[in-house]
């Protein structure tokens, strides 16, 4: 500078976050966890959020609307308009994919999977979406092959070593739905003989809960499966996935 003048300059910046640009001094929110494109420039300011929505009546309403969509909607316009919500985490460490699975919402689950939602995220208790689908009463056996096809680890376990078949046997489910889930899990490659950290298998649990019907189902249905369908699932053949929906 000359004569003690103050140097000034202006510049424009481009970011790589996704989200809606702020307008008219109204803040919008962008997720730092999701890569955006090269056209995410905003002439104003956006506040980044690291996976959890900020407090405030607007976002409380957004959370409530999202939870409603995840329960019953055929399609969530919120997730379409705000893809950053896919990585939103609630107070239980659950993301939208957990909640869609928990509610057996196969339509929004499919929307999430098509948009690239991660299938191996764990909540605060160590549940992946697949493990939740094995035991939740409001879930649906149809989401199990849906998640497997998307790359879910069907042999994943909770910290105590219980896998999907353990959870399905121990769950409080309507008998017909419980049988569907057990058959689906066996067709996806799970074995009723695998033990948890206490040394108990799904067969052991069925006897412990005085459910000889489930023990008989697992033993007879496992015996019917071709050997190649009982091999370790990495990955599940498309043929097995097709047969897994009963």
PDB file of C-alpha atoms in Angstrom:
ATOM      1  CA  UNK A   1       0.000   0.000   0.000  1.00  0.00           C
ATOM      2  CA  UNK A   2       1.000   3.629  -0.355  1.00  0.00           C
ATOM      3  CA  UNK A   3       0.519   6.600   2.020  1.00  0.00           C
ATOM      4  CA  UNK A   4      -0.708   4.323   4.853  1.00  0.00           C
ATOM      5  CA  UNK A   5      -3.750   3.304   2.866  1.00  0.00           C
ATOM      6  CA  UNK A   6      -5.704   0.263   4.023  1.00  0.00           C
ATOM      7  CA  UNK A   7      -5.592  -2.579   1.527  1.00  0.00           C
ATOM      8  CA  UNK A   8      -8.916  -4.166   0.733  1.00  0.00           C
ATOM      9  CA  UNK A   9      -9.834  -7.007  -1.541  1.00  0.00           C
ATOM     10  CA  UNK A  10     -12.814  -9.198  -2.299  1.00  0.00           C
ATOM     11  CA  UNK A  11     -12.933 -12.878  -3.208  1.00  0.00           C
ATOM     12  CA  UNK A  12     -15.324 -15.712  -3.842  1.00  0.00           C
ATOM     13  CA  UNK A  13     -14.935 -19.186  -2.382  1.00  0.00           C
ATOM     14  CA  UNK A  14     -16.217 -22.594  -3.422  1.00  0.00           C
ATOM     15  CA  UNK A  15     -16.995 -25.309  -0.937  1.00  0.00           C
ATOM     16  CA  UNK A  16     -17.505 -29.046  -1.255  1.00  0.00           C
ATOM     17  CA  UNK A  17     -20.384 -29.467   1.169  1.00  0.00           C
ATOM     18  CA  UNK A  18     -23.917 -30.363   0.226  1.00  0.00           C
ATOM     19  CA  UNK A  19     -26.911 -28.387   1.350  1.00  0.00           C
ATOM     20  CA  UNK A  20     -29.084 -25.421   0.489  1.00  0.00           C
ATOM     21  CA  UNK A  21     -27.431 -22.025   0.112  1.00  0.00           C
ATOM     22  CA  UNK A  22     -28.499 -19.348   2.575  1.00  0.00           C
ATOM     23  CA  UNK A  23     -30.625 -16.531   1.249  1.00  0.00           C
ATOM     24  CA  UNK A  24     -31.785 -13.225   2.713  1.00  0.00           C
ATOM     25  CA  UNK A  25     -29.774 -13.718   5.892  1.00  0.00           C
ATOM     26  CA  UNK A  26     -31.701 -16.892   6.735  1.00  0.00           C
ATOM     27  CA  UNK A  27     -29.216 -19.619   7.719  1.00  0.00           C
ATOM     28  CA  UNK A  28     -29.326 -22.973   5.989  1.00  0.00           C
ATOM     29  CA  UNK A  29     -27.442 -26.079   7.023  1.00  0.00           C
ATOM     30  CA  UNK A  30     -24.885 -28.135   5.188  1.00  0.00           C
ATOM     31  CA  UNK A  31     -23.361 -31.460   6.179  1.00  0.00           C
ATOM     32  CA  UNK A  32     -19.570 -31.576   6.378  1.00  0.00           C
ATOM     33  CA  UNK A  33     -19.736 -35.359   6.177  1.00  0.00           C
ATOM     34  CA  UNK A  34     -21.099 -35.482   2.630  1.00  0.00           C
ATOM     35  CA  UNK A  35     -19.178 -34.299  -0.412  1.00  0.00           C
ATOM     36  CA  UNK A  36     -20.964 -31.842  -2.643  1.00  0.00           C
ATOM     37  CA  UNK A  37     -20.193 -30.683  -6.154  1.00  0.00           C
ATOM     38  CA  UNK A  38     -18.293 -27.725  -7.515  1.00  0.00           C
ATOM     39  CA  UNK A  39     -21.415 -25.602  -7.756  1.00  0.00           C
ATOM     40  CA  UNK A  40     -22.098 -25.311  -4.037  1.00  0.00           C
ATOM     41  CA  UNK A  41     -21.031 -21.653  -3.890  1.00  0.00           C
ATOM     42  CA  UNK A  42     -23.233 -19.514  -1.710  1.00  0.00           C
ATOM     43  CA  UNK A  43     -23.249 -15.690  -1.815  1.00  0.00           C
ATOM     44  CA  UNK A  44     -24.254 -15.777   1.824  1.00  0.00           C
ATOM     45  CA  UNK A  45     -23.356 -17.908   4.808  1.00  0.00           C
ATOM     46  CA  UNK A  46     -24.346 -21.461   5.739  1.00  0.00           C
ATOM     47  CA  UNK A  47     -23.768 -23.099   9.070  1.00  0.00           C
ATOM     48  CA  UNK A  48     -22.206 -26.557   8.905  1.00  0.00           C
ATOM     49  CA  UNK A  49     -23.519 -29.265  11.220  1.00  0.00           C
ATOM     50  CA  UNK A  50     -21.472 -32.407  12.037  1.00  0.00           C
ATOM     51  CA  UNK A  51     -24.201 -35.011  11.744  1.00  0.00           C
ATOM     52  CA  UNK A  52     -26.611 -33.831  14.453  1.00  0.00           C
ATOM     53  CA  UNK A  53     -29.241 -31.213  13.780  1.00  0.00           C
ATOM     54  CA  UNK A  54     -29.025 -28.018  15.825  1.00  0.00           C
ATOM     55  CA  UNK A  55     -31.757 -27.214  18.310  1.00  0.00           C
ATOM     56  CA  UNK A  56     -34.536 -24.794  17.554  1.00  0.00           C
ATOM     57  CA  UNK A  57     -38.174 -25.013  16.599  1.00  0.00           C
ATOM     58  CA  UNK A  58     -37.468 -25.218  12.854  1.00  0.00           C
ATOM     59  CA  UNK A  59     -35.206 -28.228  13.169  1.00  0.00           C
ATOM     60  CA  UNK A  60     -37.369 -29.844  15.821  1.00  0.00           C
ATOM     61  CA  UNK A  61     -40.205 -29.730  13.285  1.00  0.00           C
ATOM     62  CA  UNK A  62     -37.857 -31.102  10.621  1.00  0.00           C
ATOM     63  CA  UNK A  63     -36.927 -34.028  12.861  1.00  0.00           C
ATOM     64  CA  UNK A  64     -40.576 -34.764  13.626  1.00  0.00           C
ATOM     65  CA  UNK A  65     -41.493 -34.604   9.939  1.00  0.00           C
ATOM     66  CA  UNK A  66     -38.591 -36.894   9.062  1.00  0.00           C
ATOM     67  CA  UNK A  67     -39.558 -39.433  11.712  1.00  0.00           C
ATOM     68  CA  UNK A  68     -43.121 -39.414  10.359  1.00  0.00           C
ATOM     69  CA  UNK A  69     -41.828 -40.054   6.837  1.00  0.00           C
ATOM     70  CA  UNK A  70     -39.679 -42.917   8.084  1.00  0.00           C
ATOM     71  CA  UNK A  71     -42.691 -44.545   9.705  1.00  0.00           C
ATOM     72  CA  UNK A  72     -45.346 -44.489   7.007  1.00  0.00           C
ATOM     73  CA  UNK A  73     -44.403 -42.503   3.888  1.00  0.00           C
ATOM     74  CA  UNK A  74     -44.122 -44.047   0.432  1.00  0.00           C
ATOM     75  CA  UNK A  75     -41.467 -41.457  -0.357  1.00  0.00           C
ATOM     76  CA  UNK A  76     -39.717 -38.826   1.784  1.00  0.00           C
ATOM     77  CA  UNK A  77     -39.543 -35.455   0.065  1.00  0.00           C
ATOM     78  CA  UNK A  78     -37.452 -34.228   2.993  1.00  0.00           C
ATOM     79  CA  UNK A  79     -34.673 -36.703   2.199  1.00  0.00           C
ATOM     80  CA  UNK A  80     -34.868 -35.766  -1.472  1.00  0.00           C
ATOM     81  CA  UNK A  81     -34.651 -32.026  -0.769  1.00  0.00           C
ATOM     82  CA  UNK A  82     -32.072 -32.352   2.021  1.00  0.00           C
ATOM     83  CA  UNK A  83     -29.808 -35.386   1.356  1.00  0.00           C
ATOM     84  CA  UNK A  84     -27.626 -34.309   4.277  1.00  0.00           C
ATOM     85  CA  UNK A  85     -30.379 -35.640   6.551  1.00  0.00           C
ATOM     86  CA  UNK A  86     -29.282 -39.186   5.657  1.00  0.00           C
ATOM     87  CA  UNK A  87     -26.449 -38.811   8.180  1.00  0.00           C
ATOM     88  CA  UNK A  88     -28.552 -37.135  10.873  1.00  0.00           C
ATOM     89  CA  UNK A  89     -28.172 -38.959  14.192  1.00  0.00           C
ATOM     90  CA  UNK A  90     -30.780 -38.977  16.959  1.00  0.00           C
ATOM     91  CA  UNK A  91     -30.251 -39.258  20.702  1.00  0.00           C
ATOM     92  CA  UNK A  92     -29.929 -43.062  20.415  1.00  0.00           C
ATOM     93  CA  UNK A  93     -27.219 -42.866  17.774  1.00  0.00           C
ATOM     94  CA  UNK A  94     -29.675 -43.977  15.095  1.00  0.00           C
ATOM     95  CA  UNK A  95     -29.711 -42.612  11.570  1.00  0.00           C
ATOM     96  CA  UNK A  96     -32.709 -42.546   9.188  1.00  0.00           C
ATOM     97  CA  UNK A  97     -31.788 -45.974   7.813  1.00  0.00           C
ATOM     98  CA  UNK A  98     -32.161 -47.452  11.326  1.00  0.00           C
ATOM     99  CA  UNK A  99     -35.567 -45.818  11.754  1.00  0.00           C
ATOM    100  CA  UNK A 100     -36.840 -46.888   8.328  1.00  0.00           C
ATOM    101  CA  UNK A 101     -35.830 -50.485   9.105  1.00  0.00           C
ATOM    102  CA  UNK A 102     -37.280 -50.302  12.598  1.00  0.00           C
ATOM    103  CA  UNK A 103     -40.645 -49.307  11.129  1.00  0.00           C
ATOM    104  CA  UNK A 104     -40.502 -51.818   8.282  1.00  0.00           C
ATOM    105  CA  UNK A 105     -40.761 -48.996   5.734  1.00  0.00           C
ATOM    106  CA  UNK A 106     -39.430 -50.787   2.648  1.00  0.00           C
ATOM    107  CA  UNK A 107     -40.255 -47.839   0.381  1.00  0.00           C
ATOM    108  CA  UNK A 108     -38.206 -45.182   2.187  1.00  0.00           C
ATOM    109  CA  UNK A 109     -35.502 -47.761   2.909  1.00  0.00           C
ATOM    110  CA  UNK A 110     -35.187 -48.320  -0.823  1.00  0.00           C
ATOM    111  CA  UNK A 111     -34.998 -44.547  -1.324  1.00  0.00           C
ATOM    112  CA  UNK A 112     -32.203 -44.331   1.250  1.00  0.00           C
ATOM    113  CA  UNK A 113     -30.258 -47.208  -0.286  1.00  0.00           C
ATOM    114  CA  UNK A 114     -30.556 -45.764  -3.783  1.00  0.00           C
ATOM    115  CA  UNK A 115     -29.236 -42.450  -2.439  1.00  0.00           C
ATOM    116  CA  UNK A 116     -26.185 -44.212  -0.997  1.00  0.00           C
ATOM    117  CA  UNK A 117     -27.046 -44.496   2.702  1.00  0.00           C
ATOM    118  CA  UNK A 118     -24.468 -46.503   4.648  1.00  0.00           C
ATOM    119  CA  UNK A 119     -25.719 -49.922   5.740  1.00  0.00           C
ATOM    120  CA  UNK A 120     -23.043 -50.668   8.335  1.00  0.00           C
ATOM    121  CA  UNK A 121     -23.636 -47.759  10.710  1.00  0.00           C
ATOM    122  CA  UNK A 122     -24.128 -48.764  14.355  1.00  0.00           C
ATOM    123  CA  UNK A 123     -26.311 -47.053  16.933  1.00  0.00           C
ATOM    124  CA  UNK A 124     -25.406 -46.421  20.584  1.00  0.00           C
ATOM    125  CA  UNK A 125     -26.185 -50.044  21.501  1.00  0.00           C
ATOM    126  CA  UNK A 126     -24.215 -51.584  18.648  1.00  0.00           C
ATOM    127  CA  UNK A 127     -27.143 -52.349  16.346  1.00  0.00           C
ATOM    128  CA  UNK A 128     -26.684 -52.159  12.605  1.00  0.00           C
ATOM    129  CA  UNK A 129     -29.826 -51.714  10.478  1.00  0.00           C
ATOM    130  CA  UNK A 130     -29.626 -55.434   9.600  1.00  0.00           C
ATOM    131  CA  UNK A 131     -29.553 -56.517  13.258  1.00  0.00           C
ATOM    132  CA  UNK A 132     -32.497 -54.238  14.050  1.00  0.00           C
ATOM    133  CA  UNK A 133     -34.442 -55.818  11.200  1.00  0.00           C
ATOM    134  CA  UNK A 134     -33.937 -59.242  12.776  1.00  0.00           C
ATOM    135  CA  UNK A 135     -35.692 -58.415  16.036  1.00  0.00           C
ATOM    136  CA  UNK A 136     -37.887 -55.316  15.806  1.00  0.00           C
ATOM    137  CA  UNK A 137     -41.583 -56.138  15.954  1.00  0.00           C
ATOM    138  CA  UNK A 138     -42.541 -53.335  13.537  1.00  0.00           C
ATOM    139  CA  UNK A 139     -39.928 -54.351  10.981  1.00  0.00           C
ATOM    140  CA  UNK A 140     -40.504 -56.674   8.042  1.00  0.00           C
ATOM    141  CA  UNK A 141     -38.676 -59.776   6.798  1.00  0.00           C
ATOM    142  CA  UNK A 142     -38.519 -58.204   3.323  1.00  0.00           C
ATOM    143  CA  UNK A 143     -35.930 -55.644   4.426  1.00  0.00           C
ATOM    144  CA  UNK A 144     -33.382 -58.370   5.259  1.00  0.00           C
ATOM    145  CA  UNK A 145     -32.529 -59.369   1.654  1.00  0.00           C
ATOM    146  CA  UNK A 146     -32.900 -55.698   0.713  1.00  0.00           C
ATOM    147  CA  UNK A 147     -30.095 -54.777   3.136  1.00  0.00           C
ATOM    148  CA  UNK A 148     -28.001 -57.826   2.208  1.00  0.00           C
ATOM    149  CA  UNK A 149     -28.140 -56.872  -1.451  1.00  0.00           C
ATOM    150  CA  UNK A 150     -26.932 -53.385  -0.511  1.00  0.00           C
ATOM    151  CA  UNK A 151     -23.842 -54.861   1.176  1.00  0.00           C
ATOM    152  CA  UNK A 152     -24.889 -55.315   4.807  1.00  0.00           C
ATOM    153  CA  UNK A 153     -22.773 -57.772   6.796  1.00  0.00           C
ATOM    154  CA  UNK A 154     -25.359 -60.443   7.553  1.00  0.00           C
ATOM    155  CA  UNK A 155     -22.904 -62.155   9.908  1.00  0.00           C
ATOM    156  CA  UNK A 156     -22.401 -59.058  12.041  1.00  0.00           C
ATOM    157  CA  UNK A 157     -23.010 -59.330  15.777  1.00  0.00           C
ATOM    158  CA  UNK A 158     -23.714 -57.198  18.820  1.00  0.00           C
ATOM    159  CA  UNK A 159     -20.881 -56.660  21.333  1.00  0.00           C
ATOM    160  CA  UNK A 160     -22.098 -59.756  23.239  1.00  0.00           C
ATOM    161  CA  UNK A 161     -21.679 -61.902  20.130  1.00  0.00           C
ATOM    162  CA  UNK A 162     -25.370 -62.324  19.363  1.00  0.00           C
ATOM    163  CA  UNK A 163     -26.081 -62.372  15.640  1.00  0.00           C
ATOM    164  CA  UNK A 164     -29.218 -61.923  13.604  1.00  0.00           C
ATOM    165  CA  UNK A 165     -30.549 -65.427  14.183  1.00  0.00           C
ATOM    166  CA  UNK A 166     -30.069 -65.120  17.959  1.00  0.00           C
ATOM    167  CA  UNK A 167     -32.073 -61.888  17.869  1.00  0.00           C
ATOM    168  CA  UNK A 168     -34.859 -63.301  15.704  1.00  0.00           C
ATOM    169  CA  UNK A 169     -35.302 -66.302  18.018  1.00  0.00           C
ATOM    170  CA  UNK A 170     -35.359 -64.113  21.155  1.00  0.00           C
ATOM    171  CA  UNK A 171     -37.670 -61.450  19.668  1.00  0.00           C
ATOM    172  CA  UNK A 172     -41.300 -60.994  20.664  1.00  0.00           C
ATOM    173  CA  UNK A 173     -42.813 -61.430  17.227  1.00  0.00           C
ATOM    174  CA  UNK A 174     -46.031 -62.712  15.752  1.00  0.00           C
ATOM    175  CA  UNK A 175     -45.350 -66.437  15.076  1.00  0.00           C
ATOM    176  CA  UNK A 176     -45.797 -66.262  11.308  1.00  0.00           C
ATOM    177  CA  UNK A 177     -43.500 -63.238  10.984  1.00  0.00           C
ATOM    178  CA  UNK A 178     -40.922 -64.833  13.292  1.00  0.00           C
ATOM    179  CA  UNK A 179     -40.854 -67.951  11.104  1.00  0.00           C
ATOM    180  CA  UNK A 180     -40.452 -65.808   7.973  1.00  0.00           C
ATOM    181  CA  UNK A 181     -37.459 -63.983   9.454  1.00  0.00           C
ATOM    182  CA  UNK A 182     -35.775 -67.180  10.611  1.00  0.00           C
ATOM    183  CA  UNK A 183     -36.199 -68.830   7.211  1.00  0.00           C
ATOM    184  CA  UNK A 184     -34.966 -65.688   5.460  1.00  0.00           C
ATOM    185  CA  UNK A 185     -31.882 -65.474   7.684  1.00  0.00           C
ATOM    186  CA  UNK A 186     -30.997 -69.132   7.107  1.00  0.00           C
ATOM    187  CA  UNK A 187     -31.336 -68.608   3.366  1.00  0.00           C
ATOM    188  CA  UNK A 188     -28.961 -65.654   3.679  1.00  0.00           C
ATOM    189  CA  UNK A 189     -26.370 -67.994   5.170  1.00  0.00           C
ATOM    190  CA  UNK A 190     -26.822 -67.722   8.951  1.00  0.00           C
ATOM    191  CA  UNK A 191     -26.368 -70.885  10.988  1.00  0.00           C
ATOM    192  CA  UNK A 192     -28.415 -71.875  14.070  1.00  0.00           C
ATOM    193  CA  UNK A 193     -25.258 -73.478  15.501  1.00  0.00           C
ATOM    194  CA  UNK A 194     -23.087 -70.326  15.822  1.00  0.00           C
ATOM    195  CA  UNK A 195     -22.567 -69.399  19.497  1.00  0.00           C
ATOM    196  CA  UNK A 196     -22.420 -66.000  21.174  1.00  0.00           C
ATOM    197  CA  UNK A 197     -19.893 -64.961  23.852  1.00  0.00           C
ATOM    198  CA  UNK A 198     -21.869 -66.916  26.451  1.00  0.00           C
ATOM    199  CA  UNK A 199     -21.547 -70.041  24.341  1.00  0.00           C
ATOM    200  CA  UNK A 200     -25.218 -70.102  23.341  1.00  0.00           C
ATOM    201  CA  UNK A 201     -26.493 -70.754  19.826  1.00  0.00           C
ATOM    202  CA  UNK A 202     -29.891 -69.791  18.392  1.00  0.00           C
ATOM    203  CA  UNK A 203     -30.891 -73.446  18.878  1.00  0.00           C
ATOM    204  CA  UNK A 204     -29.910 -73.208  22.550  1.00  0.00           C
ATOM    205  CA  UNK A 205     -32.029 -70.081  22.929  1.00  0.00           C
ATOM    206  CA  UNK A 206     -35.056 -71.764  21.353  1.00  0.00           C
ATOM    207  CA  UNK A 207     -34.849 -74.531  23.972  1.00  0.00           C
ATOM    208  CA  UNK A 208     -34.228 -71.998  26.741  1.00  0.00           C
ATOM    209  CA  UNK A 209     -37.365 -70.072  25.731  1.00  0.00           C
ATOM    210  CA  UNK A 210     -39.341 -73.323  25.476  1.00  0.00           C
ATOM    211  CA  UNK A 211     -39.875 -72.889  21.737  1.00  0.00           C
ATOM    212  CA  UNK A 212     -39.463 -76.376  20.279  1.00  0.00           C
ATOM    213  CA  UNK A 213     -41.313 -75.149  17.185  1.00  0.00           C
ATOM    214  CA  UNK A 214     -38.473 -72.722  16.395  1.00  0.00           C
ATOM    215  CA  UNK A 215     -35.838 -75.385  17.091  1.00  0.00           C
ATOM    216  CA  UNK A 216     -37.597 -77.771  14.726  1.00  0.00           C
ATOM    217  CA  UNK A 217     -37.944 -75.046  12.082  1.00  0.00           C
ATOM    218  CA  UNK A 218     -34.226 -74.166  12.213  1.00  0.00           C
ATOM    219  CA  UNK A 219     -33.058 -77.769  12.132  1.00  0.00           C
ATOM    220  CA  UNK A 220     -35.359 -78.855   9.311  1.00  0.00           C
ATOM    221  CA  UNK A 221     -34.977 -75.696   7.221  1.00  0.00           C
ATOM    222  CA  UNK A 222     -31.178 -75.702   7.566  1.00  0.00           C
ATOM    223  CA  UNK A 223     -31.084 -79.326   6.418  1.00  0.00           C
ATOM    224  CA  UNK A 224     -33.059 -78.430   3.304  1.00  0.00           C
ATOM    225  CA  UNK A 225     -30.620 -75.740   2.155  1.00  0.00           C
ATOM    226  CA  UNK A 226     -28.004 -76.739  -0.442  1.00  0.00           C
ATOM    227  CA  UNK A 227     -24.508 -76.704   1.037  1.00  0.00           C
ATOM    228  CA  UNK A 228     -23.380 -73.833  -1.164  1.00  0.00           C
ATOM    229  CA  UNK A 229     -26.167 -71.649   0.259  1.00  0.00           C
ATOM    230  CA  UNK A 230     -24.890 -72.235   3.799  1.00  0.00           C
ATOM    231  CA  UNK A 231     -21.363 -71.085   3.023  1.00  0.00           C
ATOM    232  CA  UNK A 232     -20.075 -67.812   4.435  1.00  0.00           C
ATOM    233  CA  UNK A 233     -21.871 -64.905   2.769  1.00  0.00           C
ATOM    234  CA  UNK A 234     -19.308 -62.786   0.917  1.00  0.00           C
ATOM    235  CA  UNK A 235     -21.297 -61.845  -1.062  1.00  0.00           C
ATOM    236  CA  UNK A 236     -24.676 -63.522  -1.126  1.00  0.00           C
ATOM    237  CA  UNK A 237     -25.311 -64.815  -4.668  1.00  0.00           C
ATOM    238  CA  UNK A 238     -28.120 -63.055  -6.464  1.00  0.00           C
ATOM    239  CA  UNK A 239     -29.940 -66.386  -6.643  1.00  0.00           C
ATOM    240  CA  UNK A 240     -29.986 -66.706  -2.857  1.00  0.00           C
ATOM    241  CA  UNK A 241     -31.157 -63.102  -2.490  1.00  0.00           C
ATOM    242  CA  UNK A 242     -33.985 -63.753  -4.910  1.00  0.00           C
ATOM    243  CA  UNK A 243     -35.099 -66.811  -2.931  1.00  0.00           C
ATOM    244  CA  UNK A 244     -34.713 -65.125   0.457  1.00  0.00           C
ATOM    245  CA  UNK A 245     -38.041 -63.256   0.253  1.00  0.00           C
ATOM    246  CA  UNK A 246     -40.719 -65.695   1.263  1.00  0.00           C
TER     247      UNK A 246
END
